Tab-separated table of C-alpha atoms in Angstrom:
chain	number	residue	atom	x	y	z
P	1	UNK	CA	3.812	128.597	9.203
P	2	UNK	CA	5.487	127.396	7.220
P	3	UNK	CA	4.135	128.235	3.567
P	4	UNK	CA	3.916	131.224	5.422
P	5	UNK	CA	8.000	131.781	5.182
P	6	UNK	CA	9.041	130.072	2.588
P	7	UNK	CA	6.443	132.230	0.352
P	8	UNK	CA	7.965	135.493	2.252
P	9	UNK	CA	11.025	134.403	1.010
P	10	UNK	CA	9.675	133.454	-2.833
P	11	UNK	CA	8.149	137.219	-2.384
P	12	UNK	CA	12.168	138.670	-1.342
P	13	UNK	CA	13.364	137.466	-4.394
P	14	UNK	CA	10.590	138.544	-6.924
P	15	UNK	CA	11.836	141.792	-5.956
P	16	UNK	CA	15.012	141.556	-7.183
P	17	UNK	CA	14.224	141.861	-10.865
P	18	UNK	CA	12.557	145.578	-9.817
P	19	UNK	CA	13.064	147.227	-12.922
P	20	UNK	CA	14.551	145.022	-14.734
P	21	UNK	CA	11.034	142.624	-16.339
P	22	UNK	CA	9.129	144.810	-17.676
P	23	UNK	CA	6.453	144.660	-18.972
P	24	UNK	CA	7.257	141.147	-17.522
P	25	UNK	CA	5.916	139.988	-13.385
P	26	UNK	CA	7.310	140.651	-10.664
P	27	UNK	CA	7.709	136.745	-9.668
P	28	UNK	CA	9.911	134.735	-7.202
P	29	UNK	CA	9.907	131.293	-6.360
P	30	UNK	CA	10.946	128.416	-3.855
P	31	UNK	CA	11.504	124.799	-3.578
P	32	UNK	CA	10.807	122.799	-0.374
P	33	UNK	CA	11.550	119.355	-0.017
P	34	UNK	CA	11.869	117.573	3.553
P	35	UNK	CA	11.768	120.198	4.963
P	36	UNK	CA	14.893	122.258	3.349
P	37	UNK	CA	15.312	124.974	0.354
P	38	UNK	CA	16.617	122.998	-2.719
P	39	UNK	CA	15.908	125.368	-5.215
P	40	UNK	CA	15.369	129.029	-5.523
P	41	UNK	CA	14.690	131.407	-8.233
P	42	UNK	CA	13.112	134.898	-9.769
P	43	UNK	CA	12.135	136.462	-12.893
P	44	UNK	CA	15.286	138.682	-14.040
P	45	UNK	CA	13.761	140.181	-17.725
P	46	UNK	CA	12.015	139.354	-20.672
P	47	UNK	CA	12.909	136.598	-22.579
P	48	UNK	CA	14.912	134.758	-19.646
P	49	UNK	CA	13.648	131.064	-18.127
P	50	UNK	CA	10.913	132.562	-14.789
P	51	UNK	CA	11.308	131.877	-11.722
P	52	UNK	CA	9.931	128.496	-11.215
P	53	UNK	CA	12.782	127.516	-14.336
P	54	UNK	CA	15.441	129.035	-12.408
P	55	UNK	CA	14.139	127.406	-8.597
P	56	UNK	CA	14.072	123.873	-11.087
P	57	UNK	CA	17.589	123.850	-12.724
P	58	UNK	CA	18.819	124.560	-9.263
P	59	UNK	CA	17.097	121.288	-6.963
P	60	UNK	CA	17.589	119.530	-9.985
P	61	UNK	CA	16.218	115.902	-8.724
P	62	UNK	CA	15.937	117.044	-4.902
P	63	UNK	CA	12.939	118.481	-6.924
P	64	UNK	CA	10.646	115.586	-6.673
P	65	UNK	CA	8.162	115.393	-4.313
P	66	UNK	CA	8.686	119.010	-3.321
P	67	UNK	CA	6.107	121.522	-2.454
P	68	UNK	CA	6.490	124.592	-5.124
P	69	UNK	CA	5.970	128.241	-3.327
P	70	UNK	CA	5.737	131.121	-6.562
P	71	UNK	CA	3.655	134.069	-6.440
P	72	UNK	CA	2.019	133.866	-10.086
P	73	UNK	CA	0.811	131.186	-11.101
P	74	UNK	CA	2.933	129.392	-13.220
P	75	UNK	CA	1.987	129.945	-16.612
P	76	UNK	CA	1.021	127.078	-19.399
P	77	UNK	CA	1.623	128.523	-22.416
P	78	UNK	CA	4.872	129.926	-25.368
P	79	UNK	CA	5.745	133.206	-24.453
P	80	UNK	CA	9.981	134.386	-25.815
P	81	UNK	CA	10.250	131.536	-23.412
P	82	UNK	CA	8.546	127.548	-23.335
P	83	UNK	CA	5.686	127.531	-20.816
P	84	UNK	CA	6.170	126.651	-16.471
P	85	UNK	CA	3.797	124.121	-15.601
P	86	UNK	CA	4.150	121.756	-17.924
P	87	UNK	CA	8.530	121.559	-16.071
P	88	UNK	CA	6.616	122.344	-12.982
P	89	UNK	CA	4.996	118.171	-13.991
P	90	UNK	CA	7.690	117.316	-15.629
P	91	UNK	CA	10.217	117.608	-12.264
P	92	UNK	CA	7.665	115.515	-10.235
P	93	UNK	CA	6.572	118.410	-7.333
P	94	UNK	CA	3.790	117.046	-5.689
P	95	UNK	CA	3.245	120.624	-4.196
P	96	UNK	CA	2.470	123.899	-5.646
P	97	UNK	CA	1.129	127.156	-3.561
P	98	UNK	CA	0.807	129.885	-4.869
P	99	UNK	CA	-0.039	133.728	-4.132
P	100	UNK	CA	-2.191	135.118	-6.875
P	101	UNK	CA	-3.632	133.405	-10.117
P	102	UNK	CA	-2.613	135.337	-13.065
P	103	UNK	CA	-5.044	137.100	-14.666
P	104	UNK	CA	-3.496	137.774	-18.465
P	105	UNK	CA	-6.176	136.340	-20.486
P	106	UNK	CA	-3.206	133.611	-21.618
P	107	UNK	CA	-2.532	132.525	-18.292
P	108	UNK	CA	-5.274	133.340	-16.086
P	109	UNK	CA	-5.945	129.792	-14.111
P	110	UNK	CA	-4.594	127.686	-17.131
P	111	UNK	CA	-1.754	126.315	-15.406
P	112	UNK	CA	-2.802	125.973	-12.037
P	113	UNK	CA	-5.498	123.782	-13.910
P	114	UNK	CA	-2.531	121.954	-16.059
P	115	UNK	CA	-0.935	121.247	-12.369
P	116	UNK	CA	-4.298	120.169	-10.891
P	117	UNK	CA	-5.273	118.077	-13.544
P	118	UNK	CA	-1.805	115.844	-13.030
P	119	UNK	CA	-2.293	114.994	-10.156
P	120	UNK	CA	-0.193	118.494	-8.074
P	121	UNK	CA	-1.783	119.210	-4.755
P	122	UNK	CA	-2.984	122.867	-5.728
P	123	UNK	CA	-3.397	126.294	-3.054
P	124	UNK	CA	-3.778	129.468	-4.228
P	125	UNK	CA	-3.768	132.586	-1.757
P	126	UNK	CA	-1.545	133.141	0.750
P	127	UNK	CA	-0.174	136.261	0.616
P	128	UNK	CA	-2.530	137.252	-2.246
P	129	UNK	CA	-2.435	140.980	-1.103
P	130	UNK	CA	1.512	140.962	-1.280
P	131	UNK	CA	1.773	139.271	-4.386
P	132	UNK	CA	-0.079	142.663	-5.647
P	133	UNK	CA	0.931	145.944	-4.408
P	134	UNK	CA	4.412	143.426	-5.815
P	135	UNK	CA	3.072	143.758	-9.185
P	136	UNK	CA	0.513	146.676	-8.697
P	137	UNK	CA	2.356	148.298	-12.245
P	138	UNK	CA	1.960	145.428	-13.844
P	139	UNK	CA	-2.076	143.855	-12.813
P	140	UNK	CA	-3.537	147.231	-13.559
P	141	UNK	CA	-1.810	147.924	-16.755
P	142	UNK	CA	-2.958	145.093	-17.919
P	143	UNK	CA	-6.733	146.159	-16.397
P	144	UNK	CA	-6.086	149.126	-18.565
P	145	UNK	CA	-3.611	150.042	-20.494
P	146	UNK	CA	-2.089	152.708	-18.315
P	147	UNK	CA	0.258	152.863	-16.392
P	148	UNK	CA	1.056	153.160	-12.220
P	149	UNK	CA	1.647	156.694	-11.101
P	150	UNK	CA	3.520	157.176	-8.850
P	151	UNK	CA	3.609	160.993	-7.205
P	152	UNK	CA	7.299	161.849	-6.274
P	153	UNK	CA	7.821	165.166	-4.596
P	154	UNK	CA	10.130	167.038	-2.064
P	155	UNK	CA	9.319	169.735	0.546
P	156	UNK	CA	10.282	171.629	3.621
P	157	UNK	CA	8.143	170.734	6.526
P	158	UNK	CA	5.125	173.243	5.725
P	159	UNK	CA	4.589	171.512	1.860
P	160	UNK	CA	7.174	173.925	0.356
P	161	UNK	CA	8.889	172.426	-2.822
P	162	UNK	CA	11.147	175.828	-3.646
P	163	UNK	CA	11.523	179.122	-2.067
P	164	UNK	CA	10.459	181.876	-3.627
P	165	UNK	CA	12.721	182.520	-6.205
P	166	UNK	CA	12.604	179.176	-7.623
P	167	UNK	CA	15.260	178.290	-6.147
P	168	UNK	CA	14.433	173.874	-4.995
P	169	UNK	CA	17.695	172.256	-5.031
P	170	UNK	CA	18.638	170.793	-1.922
P	171	UNK	CA	16.011	170.678	0.049
P	172	UNK	CA	15.744	167.184	0.969
P	173	UNK	CA	20.007	165.422	2.414
P	174	UNK	CA	22.123	162.974	0.572
P	175	UNK	CA	19.933	159.321	1.188
P	176	UNK	CA	16.350	160.518	0.506
P	177	UNK	CA	18.284	161.508	-3.517
P	178	UNK	CA	19.774	157.903	-3.267
P	179	UNK	CA	16.661	156.936	-2.670
P	180	UNK	CA	14.576	158.195	-6.091
P	181	UNK	CA	17.450	157.248	-7.306
P	182	UNK	CA	16.428	153.479	-6.500
P	183	UNK	CA	12.475	154.842	-7.403
P	184	UNK	CA	13.892	156.286	-10.894
P	185	UNK	CA	15.351	152.312	-11.104
P	186	UNK	CA	11.493	151.165	-10.762
P	187	UNK	CA	10.646	152.672	-13.164
P	188	UNK	CA	10.102	152.998	-17.241
P	189	UNK	CA	9.437	156.069	-17.411
P	190	UNK	CA	10.647	159.320	-15.772
P	191	UNK	CA	7.922	162.488	-16.087
P	192	UNK	CA	8.855	166.340	-15.125
P	193	UNK	CA	6.399	170.348	-16.223
P	194	UNK	CA	8.220	172.347	-18.198
P	195	UNK	CA	8.097	174.018	-14.943
P	196	UNK	CA	9.919	172.451	-13.436
P	197	UNK	CA	12.985	170.590	-16.972
P	198	UNK	CA	13.826	174.357	-17.453
P	199	UNK	CA	13.739	176.075	-13.932
P	200	UNK	CA	15.956	173.047	-12.424
P	201	UNK	CA	18.020	171.569	-16.074
P	202	UNK	CA	17.798	168.408	-14.335
P	203	UNK	CA	19.083	164.783	-16.432
P	204	UNK	CA	16.328	163.100	-14.923
P	205	UNK	CA	19.213	159.692	-15.667
P	206	UNK	CA	19.770	156.688	-13.118
P	207	UNK	CA	21.938	157.437	-11.012
P	208	UNK	CA	22.886	154.284	-8.976
P	209	UNK	CA	25.814	151.567	-9.219
P	210	UNK	CA	23.823	148.730	-9.056
P	211	UNK	CA	21.200	149.300	-11.925
P	212	UNK	CA	21.801	147.436	-14.159
P	213	UNK	CA	18.710	147.768	-16.819
P	214	UNK	CA	17.798	149.487	-19.377
P	215	UNK	CA	17.631	153.342	-19.601
P	216	UNK	CA	14.479	154.820	-17.811
P	217	UNK	CA	12.191	156.694	-20.644
P	218	UNK	CA	12.412	160.230	-19.766
P	219	UNK	CA	9.445	162.838	-19.983
P	220	UNK	CA	8.877	165.718	-20.831
P	221	UNK	CA	5.008	167.389	-20.774
P	222	UNK	CA	5.744	171.128	-22.488
P	223	UNK	CA	2.866	171.952	-23.983
P	224	UNK	CA	3.823	175.279	-25.259
P	225	UNK	CA	7.403	175.145	-26.295
P	226	UNK	CA	9.306	176.368	-23.719
P	227	UNK	CA	12.648	174.203	-23.047
P	228	UNK	CA	15.264	174.335	-24.514
P	229	UNK	CA	16.885	171.847	-26.733
P	230	UNK	CA	19.766	172.380	-24.799
P	231	UNK	CA	19.310	171.488	-22.081
P	232	UNK	CA	20.793	168.039	-20.035
P	233	UNK	CA	17.003	165.636	-20.803
P	234	UNK	CA	18.225	166.092	-24.463
P	235	UNK	CA	21.996	165.397	-24.283
P	236	UNK	CA	22.929	163.588	-21.224
P	237	UNK	CA	23.008	159.875	-20.559
P	238	UNK	CA	22.098	157.211	-23.154
P	239	UNK	CA	18.407	158.449	-21.439
P	240	UNK	CA	15.387	158.279	-24.257
P	241	UNK	CA	13.622	161.505	-24.501
P	242	UNK	CA	9.875	162.228	-25.071
P	243	UNK	CA	8.778	164.954	-25.122
P	244	UNK	CA	5.405	165.391	-25.165
P	245	UNK	CA	3.587	168.929	-26.525
P	246	UNK	CA	0.618	170.092	-28.728
P	247	UNK	CA	0.150	172.362	-32.195
P	248	UNK	CA	0.540	175.662	-29.653
P	249	UNK	CA	3.965	174.493	-29.621
P	250	UNK	CA	6.392	177.011	-31.631
P	251	UNK	CA	7.342	174.122	-34.458
P	252	UNK	CA	10.362	175.416	-35.373
P	253	UNK	CA	11.204	174.412	-31.414
P	254	UNK	CA	9.579	170.483	-31.885
P	255	UNK	CA	11.602	170.557	-34.908
P	256	UNK	CA	15.024	171.648	-32.468
P	257	UNK	CA	13.953	168.762	-29.667
P	258	UNK	CA	14.129	166.459	-32.696
P	259	UNK	CA	17.100	167.156	-33.863
P	260	UNK	CA	18.486	166.846	-30.827
P	261	UNK	CA	17.577	163.127	-30.636
P	262	UNK	CA	13.986	163.663	-29.418
P	263	UNK	CA	10.158	161.300	-30.085
P	264	UNK	CA	7.998	164.262	-29.740
P	265	UNK	CA	4.397	164.386	-29.351
P	266	UNK	CA	1.579	166.700	-29.672
P	267	UNK	CA	-1.762	165.724	-28.469
P	268	UNK	CA	-4.759	167.635	-29.012
P	269	UNK	CA	-4.809	170.144	-26.419
P	270	UNK	CA	-7.844	171.654	-27.934
P	271	UNK	CA	-6.824	175.183	-27.394
P	272	UNK	CA	-5.209	175.313	-23.939
P	273	UNK	CA	-1.746	174.987	-24.233
P	274	UNK	CA	-2.713	171.702	-21.640
P	275	UNK	CA	-0.995	168.030	-22.280
P	276	UNK	CA	-4.580	165.534	-22.205
P	277	UNK	CA	-2.654	163.284	-19.434
P	278	UNK	CA	-5.016	159.945	-19.656
P	279	UNK	CA	-4.503	161.004	-23.371
P	280	UNK	CA	-0.184	160.821	-22.677
P	281	UNK	CA	-0.781	158.340	-20.665
P	282	UNK	CA	-2.265	155.326	-22.331
P	283	UNK	CA	0.056	156.003	-25.213
P	284	UNK	CA	2.515	155.484	-22.671
P	285	UNK	CA	1.199	152.146	-22.425
P	286	UNK	CA	0.897	151.085	-25.596
P	287	UNK	CA	4.481	151.191	-25.247
P	288	UNK	CA	4.639	148.660	-23.014
P	289	UNK	CA	5.601	151.138	-20.247
P	290	UNK	CA	4.194	149.798	-16.958
P	291	UNK	CA	5.574	152.465	-13.821
P	292	UNK	CA	6.190	155.644	-13.715
P	293	UNK	CA	7.128	158.506	-11.475
P	294	UNK	CA	6.169	161.500	-12.121
P	295	UNK	CA	8.666	164.361	-10.243
P	296	UNK	CA	5.970	167.040	-11.038
P	297	UNK	CA	6.224	170.520	-10.268
P	298	UNK	CA	3.426	171.521	-9.305
P	299	UNK	CA	1.170	172.499	-11.668
P	300	UNK	CA	1.329	168.487	-13.664
P	301	UNK	CA	1.471	167.678	-10.022
P	302	UNK	CA	-1.714	169.103	-9.270
P	303	UNK	CA	-3.039	167.996	-13.099
P	304	UNK	CA	-2.685	164.463	-13.017
P	305	UNK	CA	-3.407	164.710	-8.798
P	306	UNK	CA	-7.341	166.069	-10.245
P	307	UNK	CA	-7.811	163.804	-13.552
P	308	UNK	CA	-7.328	160.981	-10.714
P	309	UNK	CA	-3.547	159.805	-12.998
P	310	UNK	CA	-2.121	159.105	-9.586
P	311	UNK	CA	-1.933	155.718	-8.091
P	312	UNK	CA	0.498	156.110	-4.953
P	313	UNK	CA	2.332	159.254	-4.143
P	314	UNK	CA	5.527	159.100	-1.744
P	315	UNK	CA	6.495	162.381	0.027
P	316	UNK	CA	9.998	163.742	0.816
P	317	UNK	CA	9.754	165.806	4.128
P	318	UNK	CA	13.220	168.280	4.679
P	319	UNK	CA	13.288	169.539	8.627
P	320	UNK	CA	13.182	172.684	7.778
P	321	UNK	CA	10.413	176.418	6.799
P	322	UNK	CA	10.088	177.913	4.240
P	323	UNK	CA	7.133	180.400	4.201
P	324	UNK	CA	5.924	182.672	1.779
P	325	UNK	CA	3.328	183.363	-0.058
P	326	UNK	CA	4.721	183.049	-2.972
P	327	UNK	CA	6.673	179.950	-2.434
P	328	UNK	CA	5.644	176.836	-4.600
P	329	UNK	CA	3.463	174.506	-2.715
P	330	UNK	CA	3.542	170.926	-3.057
P	331	UNK	CA	0.342	170.796	-4.926
P	332	UNK	CA	-0.582	174.247	-7.268
P	333	UNK	CA	-3.343	174.825	-9.669
P	334	UNK	CA	-6.803	174.696	-8.839
P	335	UNK	CA	-7.099	173.458	-5.301
P	336	UNK	CA	-10.466	171.446	-3.916
P	337	UNK	CA	-12.822	173.399	-3.628
P	338	UNK	CA	-13.653	172.063	0.126
P	339	UNK	CA	-11.935	170.238	3.195
P	340	UNK	CA	-14.757	168.155	2.208
P	341	UNK	CA	-14.089	166.625	-0.888
P	342	UNK	CA	-10.176	166.195	-0.069
P	343	UNK	CA	-8.789	163.851	-2.374
P	344	UNK	CA	-7.915	160.432	0.764
P	345	UNK	CA	-4.362	158.339	0.570
P	346	UNK	CA	-4.092	154.992	3.196
P	347	UNK	CA	-0.759	155.481	4.216
P	348	UNK	CA	2.063	152.804	3.667
P	349	UNK	CA	5.260	154.044	5.718
P	350	UNK	CA	6.193	156.999	6.773
P	351	UNK	CA	10.470	155.888	7.717
P	352	UNK	CA	13.376	158.003	7.996
P	353	UNK	CA	15.591	158.705	5.028
P	354	UNK	CA	18.576	160.812	7.048
P	355	UNK	CA	17.977	163.455	8.443
P	356	UNK	CA	14.539	163.577	5.884
P	357	UNK	CA	11.238	162.263	6.341
P	358	UNK	CA	9.925	159.514	4.100
P	359	UNK	CA	6.494	159.325	3.401
P	360	UNK	CA	4.790	156.978	1.043
P	361	UNK	CA	0.626	156.443	1.002
P	362	UNK	CA	-2.166	154.835	-1.672
P	363	UNK	CA	-4.267	157.012	-2.930
P	364	UNK	CA	-7.602	156.130	-1.640
P	365	UNK	CA	-9.707	154.863	-4.824
P	366	UNK	CA	-10.789	151.177	-7.242
P	367	UNK	CA	-9.925	152.173	-10.670
């Protein structure tokens, strides 16, 4: 169908705002009159014009009598920018095809209602599933207050993330590592556990030459205070660092982290020295962190899976075998008691990335 073609284009445009628009949703818009695209736009970031307005400005007078294809309902309220629905009406658009309504209470159907009241023909739901996947982080944060969590790990074909001596660089090839940096660019925060931060000494920065967004927050989960303040996560790059810890970490270590420029968030661990991950994620959600990339290690990854806090899993498998009962696997921790009760996934994608394999799956649940 013709409508499908233009909505696909609007969704592709919306995706260009990835890593730039948070905490706003990704939105794309296409204006079509007499079979010709007369205007296009996407939201480029907070305070910037909305996608519909960009498309209308490009179209000018040609917007009159056109159809607007938009991935999210045009807003009808004042935020950082004026509402879009009145602009659409004033421009003389006669038909609006929206992929989905905006569940934000400030919108939630009001934009579409204003359009209908003005005599604009409105239809909703075309490619809604794809639009919801595109804005999965925005929607989850809006509905639950929690960020969307993607667990990313790199492993050998037999599931090992390191050799028995702890070495892990580099399991995957350059193409997979470049893909990880694109994933980092799309996230609001990158999270690692204390063991990974201590052993690998990562900088957790975005090394993608195309990235133009704000520095991604680095989150180190260290309940016992084992990561030295001299590590690169505290000194390399402009990205801010937050250490989630407990009263079990020595006071001198917490002071050293602060002196190194990090924010230190002390969470109640009920005496276990384990970070309550849901509390940490809820705290990040309060800071408008909508998308967290969890990069391990295996124990932290298991705690996140066990707590049903992971929404998506991305695994990169290298064509190597490591073996060894003492070599860490993708998930460690306690594991499930029986194979009859696993954490189920819905496979979305299996592709080659250079010499490696990338597997993308959604956690099978309805949060």
